[in-house]
C-alpha cells in the first residue's frame, strides 16, 4: 500500500487534513520570514550573552560553562518556541479563520494537529541554528551520534508536548497578546528556577525542591547527559528526577500530552462556537 492510498483512507482524514493545515502554516513562515528570524535571534542572543558576559563569572565544576549552558538554552528555547502554537491559534480565532475552517469538510482536530506539527518543524529549524551557534562559541558533543540524536529528539518531544499546553492557553483567551503575557509569566519561573544556567544545589530549600522536580530541569539534565556535557567524576545530583532524567522527561511528556490534548480539543470546540 502506497502512502497516497493509505492517506486516502477515511480513517486517516484527520491526519491528511492536519498535514494540509501544517503546510498552510509553513507557507506563512516562508512568506513572512520575520517570524523565523526573530524566533532564532532570541536564543542566539541568550547563548552569546551567557557565554561571553556571564560565562567567566559562573563556575561549573568539571565542565566548561559553555558546554553546560547549551542544554539549558536548548530547553528554554523549545519552551518559548511552543508558545507560537498558542499565539497562532488565538490569532486564527481573532481573524475568523477558525470559522472558515469549520465551514469546510475537514476533521475538527486538523487545526490543532496542523498547528502543533508546523511549530514542531519550526523548532527543528531553530534547534539547527542554535547548534551551529553553540559550535561557534565552543560547545561540543562528546557522546555517540545516536545519543546526540536522542538528545535532540527529546528536546523536540518536550516542545511538542508544551505546544499542546499553549494550545489550551491560546484557545482560552481572546487575543494573541494575552498569550504572550501569560506565557512569559509561566515560562520564566520554569526556566530560571531550574538547572538551566546554574546548578540547583545552592538554591534555598523550597526553590531547590521545585527546581529538582521541575520538568525543565529533567529535560536539561537529560540533554546534558545525552550530549556528553557532564563530567563522570563530579557527583550526580541527589534528587531522583535528576538521577533518571531521560525517564523523568519522557514521563513529563506523556503526562502533559494526556492532560493537554483532550483539554485543547475541548477548548477548540468551545472557541469555534463563540
mmCIF file with all atom_site columns, C-alpha atoms in Angstrom, residues 33-159:
data_model
loop_
_atom_site.group_PDB
_atom_site.id
_atom_site.type_symbol
_atom_site.label_atom_id
_atom_site.label_alt_id
_atom_site.label_comp_id
_atom_site.label_asym_id
_atom_site.label_entity_id
_atom_site.label_seq_id
_atom_site.pdbx_PDB_ins_code
_atom_site.Cartn_x
_atom_site.Cartn_y
_atom_site.Cartn_z
_atom_site.occupancy
_atom_site.B_iso_or_equiv
_atom_site.pdbx_formal_charge
_atom_site.auth_seq_id
_atom_site.auth_comp_id
_atom_site.auth_asym_id
_atom_site.auth_atom_id
_atom_site.pdbx_PDB_model_num
ATOM 1   C CA . UNK A 1 33  ? 10.315  35.212 7.249  1.00 0.00 ? 33  UNK A CA 1
ATOM 2   C CA . UNK A 1 34  ? 10.417  37.735 10.111 1.00 0.00 ? 34  UNK A CA 1
ATOM 3   C CA . UNK A 1 35  ? 8.593   35.125 12.201 1.00 0.00 ? 35  UNK A CA 1
ATOM 4   C CA . UNK A 1 36  ? 11.512  32.697 11.884 1.00 0.00 ? 36  UNK A CA 1
ATOM 5   C CA . UNK A 1 37  ? 14.200  35.378 12.118 1.00 0.00 ? 37  UNK A CA 1
ATOM 6   C CA . UNK A 1 38  ? 13.016  36.741 15.457 1.00 0.00 ? 38  UNK A CA 1
ATOM 7   C CA . UNK A 1 39  ? 12.361  33.236 16.785 1.00 0.00 ? 39  UNK A CA 1
ATOM 8   C CA . UNK A 1 40  ? 16.001  32.330 16.180 1.00 0.00 ? 40  UNK A CA 1
ATOM 9   C CA . UNK A 1 41  ? 17.547  35.659 17.211 1.00 0.00 ? 41  UNK A CA 1
ATOM 10  C CA . UNK A 1 42  ? 16.411  35.359 20.829 1.00 0.00 ? 42  UNK A CA 1
ATOM 11  C CA . UNK A 1 43  ? 18.231  32.068 21.602 1.00 0.00 ? 43  UNK A CA 1
ATOM 12  C CA . UNK A 1 44  ? 21.333  33.261 19.757 1.00 0.00 ? 44  UNK A CA 1
ATOM 13  C CA . UNK A 1 45  ? 21.387  36.370 21.969 1.00 0.00 ? 45  UNK A CA 1
ATOM 14  C CA . UNK A 1 46  ? 20.998  34.192 25.084 1.00 0.00 ? 46  UNK A CA 1
ATOM 15  C CA . UNK A 1 47  ? 23.893  31.963 24.016 1.00 0.00 ? 47  UNK A CA 1
ATOM 16  C CA . UNK A 1 48  ? 26.183  34.925 23.343 1.00 0.00 ? 48  UNK A CA 1
ATOM 17  C CA . UNK A 1 49  ? 25.105  36.748 26.497 1.00 0.00 ? 49  UNK A CA 1
ATOM 18  C CA . UNK A 1 50  ? 25.659  33.855 28.882 1.00 0.00 ? 50  UNK A CA 1
ATOM 19  C CA . UNK A 1 51  ? 28.731  32.502 27.096 1.00 0.00 ? 51  UNK A CA 1
ATOM 20  C CA . UNK A 1 52  ? 30.680  35.761 26.848 1.00 0.00 ? 52  UNK A CA 1
ATOM 21  C CA . UNK A 1 53  ? 29.206  38.051 29.541 1.00 0.00 ? 53  UNK A CA 1
ATOM 22  C CA . UNK A 1 54  ? 28.293  35.720 32.410 1.00 0.00 ? 54  UNK A CA 1
ATOM 23  C CA . UNK A 1 55  ? 30.371  32.702 31.437 1.00 0.00 ? 55  UNK A CA 1
ATOM 24  C CA . UNK A 1 56  ? 33.577  33.941 33.074 1.00 0.00 ? 56  UNK A CA 1
ATOM 25  C CA . UNK A 1 57  ? 31.739  34.677 36.327 1.00 0.00 ? 57  UNK A CA 1
ATOM 26  C CA . UNK A 1 58  ? 29.968  31.311 36.634 1.00 0.00 ? 58  UNK A CA 1
ATOM 27  C CA . UNK A 1 59  ? 31.963  28.252 37.612 1.00 0.00 ? 59  UNK A CA 1
ATOM 28  C CA . UNK A 1 60  ? 30.603  24.761 36.967 1.00 0.00 ? 60  UNK A CA 1
ATOM 29  C CA . UNK A 1 61  ? 32.789  22.008 38.479 1.00 0.00 ? 61  UNK A CA 1
ATOM 30  C CA . UNK A 1 62  ? 34.297  19.598 35.992 1.00 0.00 ? 62  UNK A CA 1
ATOM 31  C CA . UNK A 1 63  ? 32.913  21.003 32.746 1.00 0.00 ? 63  UNK A CA 1
ATOM 32  C CA . UNK A 1 64  ? 33.177  24.096 30.555 1.00 0.00 ? 64  UNK A CA 1
ATOM 33  C CA . UNK A 1 65  ? 30.343  26.515 31.260 1.00 0.00 ? 65  UNK A CA 1
ATOM 34  C CA . UNK A 1 66  ? 29.669  26.949 27.555 1.00 0.00 ? 66  UNK A CA 1
ATOM 35  C CA . UNK A 1 67  ? 29.037  23.224 27.240 1.00 0.00 ? 67  UNK A CA 1
ATOM 36  C CA . UNK A 1 68  ? 26.983  23.227 30.442 1.00 0.00 ? 68  UNK A CA 1
ATOM 37  C CA . UNK A 1 69  ? 24.975  26.192 29.161 1.00 0.00 ? 69  UNK A CA 1
ATOM 38  C CA . UNK A 1 70  ? 23.808  24.861 25.801 1.00 0.00 ? 70  UNK A CA 1
ATOM 39  C CA . UNK A 1 71  ? 21.409  22.199 27.102 1.00 0.00 ? 71  UNK A CA 1
ATOM 40  C CA . UNK A 1 72  ? 19.672  24.845 29.217 1.00 0.00 ? 72  UNK A CA 1
ATOM 41  C CA . UNK A 1 73  ? 19.420  27.255 26.294 1.00 0.00 ? 73  UNK A CA 1
ATOM 42  C CA . UNK A 1 74  ? 18.051  24.467 24.097 1.00 0.00 ? 74  UNK A CA 1
ATOM 43  C CA . UNK A 1 75  ? 15.345  23.640 26.648 1.00 0.00 ? 75  UNK A CA 1
ATOM 44  C CA . UNK A 1 76  ? 14.424  27.265 27.256 1.00 0.00 ? 76  UNK A CA 1
ATOM 45  C CA . UNK A 1 77  ? 14.194  27.938 23.522 1.00 0.00 ? 77  UNK A CA 1
ATOM 46  C CA . UNK A 1 78  ? 11.955  24.909 22.957 1.00 0.00 ? 78  UNK A CA 1
ATOM 47  C CA . UNK A 1 79  ? 9.611   26.258 25.620 1.00 0.00 ? 79  UNK A CA 1
ATOM 48  C CA . UNK A 1 80  ? 9.495   29.714 24.051 1.00 0.00 ? 80  UNK A CA 1
ATOM 49  C CA . UNK A 1 81  ? 9.012   28.139 20.626 1.00 0.00 ? 81  UNK A CA 1
ATOM 50  C CA . UNK A 1 82  ? 5.978   26.219 21.862 1.00 0.00 ? 82  UNK A CA 1
ATOM 51  C CA . UNK A 1 83  ? 4.213   29.493 22.656 1.00 0.00 ? 83  UNK A CA 1
ATOM 52  C CA . UNK A 1 84  ? 3.857   30.077 18.914 1.00 0.00 ? 84  UNK A CA 1
ATOM 53  C CA . UNK A 1 85  ? 1.109   27.445 18.953 1.00 0.00 ? 85  UNK A CA 1
ATOM 54  C CA . UNK A 1 86  ? -0.988  29.401 21.410 1.00 0.00 ? 86  UNK A CA 1
ATOM 55  C CA . UNK A 1 87  ? -0.320  32.703 19.670 1.00 0.00 ? 87  UNK A CA 1
ATOM 56  C CA . UNK A 1 88  ? -1.184  31.264 16.248 1.00 0.00 ? 88  UNK A CA 1
ATOM 57  C CA . UNK A 1 89  ? -4.437  29.699 17.421 1.00 0.00 ? 89  UNK A CA 1
ATOM 58  C CA . UNK A 1 90  ? -5.517  32.880 19.224 1.00 0.00 ? 90  UNK A CA 1
ATOM 59  C CA . UNK A 1 91  ? -4.758  34.847 16.059 1.00 0.00 ? 91  UNK A CA 1
ATOM 60  C CA . UNK A 1 92  ? -6.743  32.414 13.893 1.00 0.00 ? 92  UNK A CA 1
ATOM 61  C CA . UNK A 1 93  ? -9.746  32.775 16.188 1.00 0.00 ? 93  UNK A CA 1
ATOM 62  C CA . UNK A 1 94  ? -9.446  36.566 16.237 1.00 0.00 ? 94  UNK A CA 1
ATOM 63  C CA . UNK A 1 95  ? -9.267  36.770 12.434 1.00 0.00 ? 95  UNK A CA 1
ATOM 64  C CA . UNK A 1 96  ? -12.187 34.389 11.911 1.00 0.00 ? 96  UNK A CA 1
ATOM 65  C CA . UNK A 1 97  ? -10.068 31.711 10.234 1.00 0.00 ? 97  UNK A CA 1
ATOM 66  C CA . UNK A 1 98  ? -11.402 29.060 12.618 1.00 0.00 ? 98  UNK A CA 1
ATOM 67  C CA . UNK A 1 99  ? -14.937 29.834 11.436 1.00 0.00 ? 99  UNK A CA 1
ATOM 68  C CA . UNK A 1 100 ? -13.816 29.415 7.827  1.00 0.00 ? 100 UNK A CA 1
ATOM 69  C CA . UNK A 1 101 ? -12.256 26.041 8.634  1.00 0.00 ? 101 UNK A CA 1
ATOM 70  C CA . UNK A 1 102 ? -15.479 24.957 10.334 1.00 0.00 ? 102 UNK A CA 1
ATOM 71  C CA . UNK A 1 103 ? -17.380 25.577 7.088  1.00 0.00 ? 103 UNK A CA 1
ATOM 72  C CA . UNK A 1 104 ? -15.057 23.195 5.214  1.00 0.00 ? 104 UNK A CA 1
ATOM 73  C CA . UNK A 1 105 ? -15.414 19.389 5.103  1.00 0.00 ? 105 UNK A CA 1
ATOM 74  C CA . UNK A 1 106 ? -12.353 18.816 7.271  1.00 0.00 ? 106 UNK A CA 1
ATOM 75  C CA . UNK A 1 107 ? -11.681 16.985 10.513 1.00 0.00 ? 107 UNK A CA 1
ATOM 76  C CA . UNK A 1 108 ? -12.255 19.017 13.673 1.00 0.00 ? 108 UNK A CA 1
ATOM 77  C CA . UNK A 1 109 ? -8.806  18.066 15.013 1.00 0.00 ? 109 UNK A CA 1
ATOM 78  C CA . UNK A 1 110 ? -6.998  19.184 11.829 1.00 0.00 ? 110 UNK A CA 1
ATOM 79  C CA . UNK A 1 111 ? -6.367  22.742 13.001 1.00 0.00 ? 111 UNK A CA 1
ATOM 80  C CA . UNK A 1 112 ? -4.739  21.579 16.249 1.00 0.00 ? 112 UNK A CA 1
ATOM 81  C CA . UNK A 1 113 ? -2.720  18.793 14.627 1.00 0.00 ? 113 UNK A CA 1
ATOM 82  C CA . UNK A 1 114 ? -1.573  21.085 11.827 1.00 0.00 ? 114 UNK A CA 1
ATOM 83  C CA . UNK A 1 115 ? -0.603  23.930 14.140 1.00 0.00 ? 115 UNK A CA 1
ATOM 84  C CA . UNK A 1 116 ? 1.392   21.762 16.557 1.00 0.00 ? 116 UNK A CA 1
ATOM 85  C CA . UNK A 1 117 ? 3.076   19.930 13.676 1.00 0.00 ? 117 UNK A CA 1
ATOM 86  C CA . UNK A 1 118 ? 4.133   23.110 11.851 1.00 0.00 ? 118 UNK A CA 1
ATOM 87  C CA . UNK A 1 119 ? 5.500   24.560 15.083 1.00 0.00 ? 119 UNK A CA 1
ATOM 88  C CA . UNK A 1 120 ? 7.463   21.343 15.603 1.00 0.00 ? 120 UNK A CA 1
ATOM 89  C CA . UNK A 1 121 ? 9.060   21.863 12.171 1.00 0.00 ? 121 UNK A CA 1
ATOM 90  C CA . UNK A 1 122 ? 9.828   25.451 13.157 1.00 0.00 ? 122 UNK A CA 1
ATOM 91  C CA . UNK A 1 123 ? 11.544  24.172 16.310 1.00 0.00 ? 123 UNK A CA 1
ATOM 92  C CA . UNK A 1 124 ? 13.668  21.812 14.197 1.00 0.00 ? 124 UNK A CA 1
ATOM 93  C CA . UNK A 1 125 ? 14.943  24.802 12.206 1.00 0.00 ? 125 UNK A CA 1
ATOM 94  C CA . UNK A 1 126 ? 15.588  26.766 15.406 1.00 0.00 ? 126 UNK A CA 1
ATOM 95  C CA . UNK A 1 127 ? 17.495  23.901 17.008 1.00 0.00 ? 127 UNK A CA 1
ATOM 96  C CA . UNK A 1 128 ? 19.741  23.605 13.930 1.00 0.00 ? 128 UNK A CA 1
ATOM 97  C CA . UNK A 1 129 ? 20.541  27.336 14.061 1.00 0.00 ? 129 UNK A CA 1
ATOM 98  C CA . UNK A 1 130 ? 21.228  27.105 17.793 1.00 0.00 ? 130 UNK A CA 1
ATOM 99  C CA . UNK A 1 131 ? 23.507  24.090 17.340 1.00 0.00 ? 131 UNK A CA 1
ATOM 100 C CA . UNK A 1 132 ? 25.609  25.985 14.818 1.00 0.00 ? 132 UNK A CA 1
ATOM 101 C CA . UNK A 1 133 ? 25.791  28.972 17.182 1.00 0.00 ? 133 UNK A CA 1
ATOM 102 C CA . UNK A 1 134 ? 26.808  26.695 20.037 1.00 0.00 ? 134 UNK A CA 1
ATOM 103 C CA . UNK A 1 135 ? 29.568  25.111 17.979 1.00 0.00 ? 135 UNK A CA 1
ATOM 104 C CA . UNK A 1 136 ? 30.882  28.575 17.130 1.00 0.00 ? 136 UNK A CA 1
ATOM 105 C CA . UNK A 1 137 ? 31.130  29.596 20.812 1.00 0.00 ? 137 UNK A CA 1
ATOM 106 C CA . UNK A 1 138 ? 32.825  26.354 21.847 1.00 0.00 ? 138 UNK A CA 1
ATOM 107 C CA . UNK A 1 139 ? 30.068  23.834 22.578 1.00 0.00 ? 139 UNK A CA 1
ATOM 108 C CA . UNK A 1 140 ? 30.893  20.256 21.600 1.00 0.00 ? 140 UNK A CA 1
ATOM 109 C CA . UNK A 1 141 ? 29.053  16.931 21.662 1.00 0.00 ? 141 UNK A CA 1
ATOM 110 C CA . UNK A 1 142 ? 31.119  14.238 23.398 1.00 0.00 ? 142 UNK A CA 1
ATOM 111 C CA . UNK A 1 143 ? 28.678  11.343 23.096 1.00 0.00 ? 143 UNK A CA 1
ATOM 112 C CA . UNK A 1 144 ? 27.813  8.974  20.243 1.00 0.00 ? 144 UNK A CA 1
ATOM 113 C CA . UNK A 1 145 ? 25.755  10.174 17.238 1.00 0.00 ? 145 UNK A CA 1
ATOM 114 C CA . UNK A 1 146 ? 22.825  8.023  18.399 1.00 0.00 ? 146 UNK A CA 1
ATOM 115 C CA . UNK A 1 147 ? 22.864  9.573  21.882 1.00 0.00 ? 147 UNK A CA 1
ATOM 116 C CA . UNK A 1 148 ? 23.124  13.058 20.405 1.00 0.00 ? 148 UNK A CA 1
ATOM 117 C CA . UNK A 1 149 ? 20.125  12.400 18.138 1.00 0.00 ? 149 UNK A CA 1
ATOM 118 C CA . UNK A 1 150 ? 18.286  11.119 21.190 1.00 0.00 ? 150 UNK A CA 1
ATOM 119 C CA . UNK A 1 151 ? 19.024  14.404 22.957 1.00 0.00 ? 151 UNK A CA 1
ATOM 120 C CA . UNK A 1 152 ? 17.645  16.469 20.092 1.00 0.00 ? 152 UNK A CA 1
ATOM 121 C CA . UNK A 1 153 ? 14.598  14.183 19.775 1.00 0.00 ? 153 UNK A CA 1
ATOM 122 C CA . UNK A 1 154 ? 13.863  14.539 23.488 1.00 0.00 ? 154 UNK A CA 1
ATOM 123 C CA . UNK A 1 155 ? 14.025  18.335 23.235 1.00 0.00 ? 155 UNK A CA 1
ATOM 124 C CA . UNK A 1 156 ? 11.604  18.302 20.301 1.00 0.00 ? 156 UNK A CA 1
ATOM 125 C CA . UNK A 1 157 ? 9.227   15.923 22.100 1.00 0.00 ? 157 UNK A CA 1
ATOM 126 C CA . UNK A 1 158 ? 9.243   18.282 25.077 1.00 0.00 ? 158 UNK A CA 1
ATOM 127 C CA . UNK A 1 159 ? 8.491   21.227 22.789 1.00 0.00 ? 159 UNK A CA 1
#
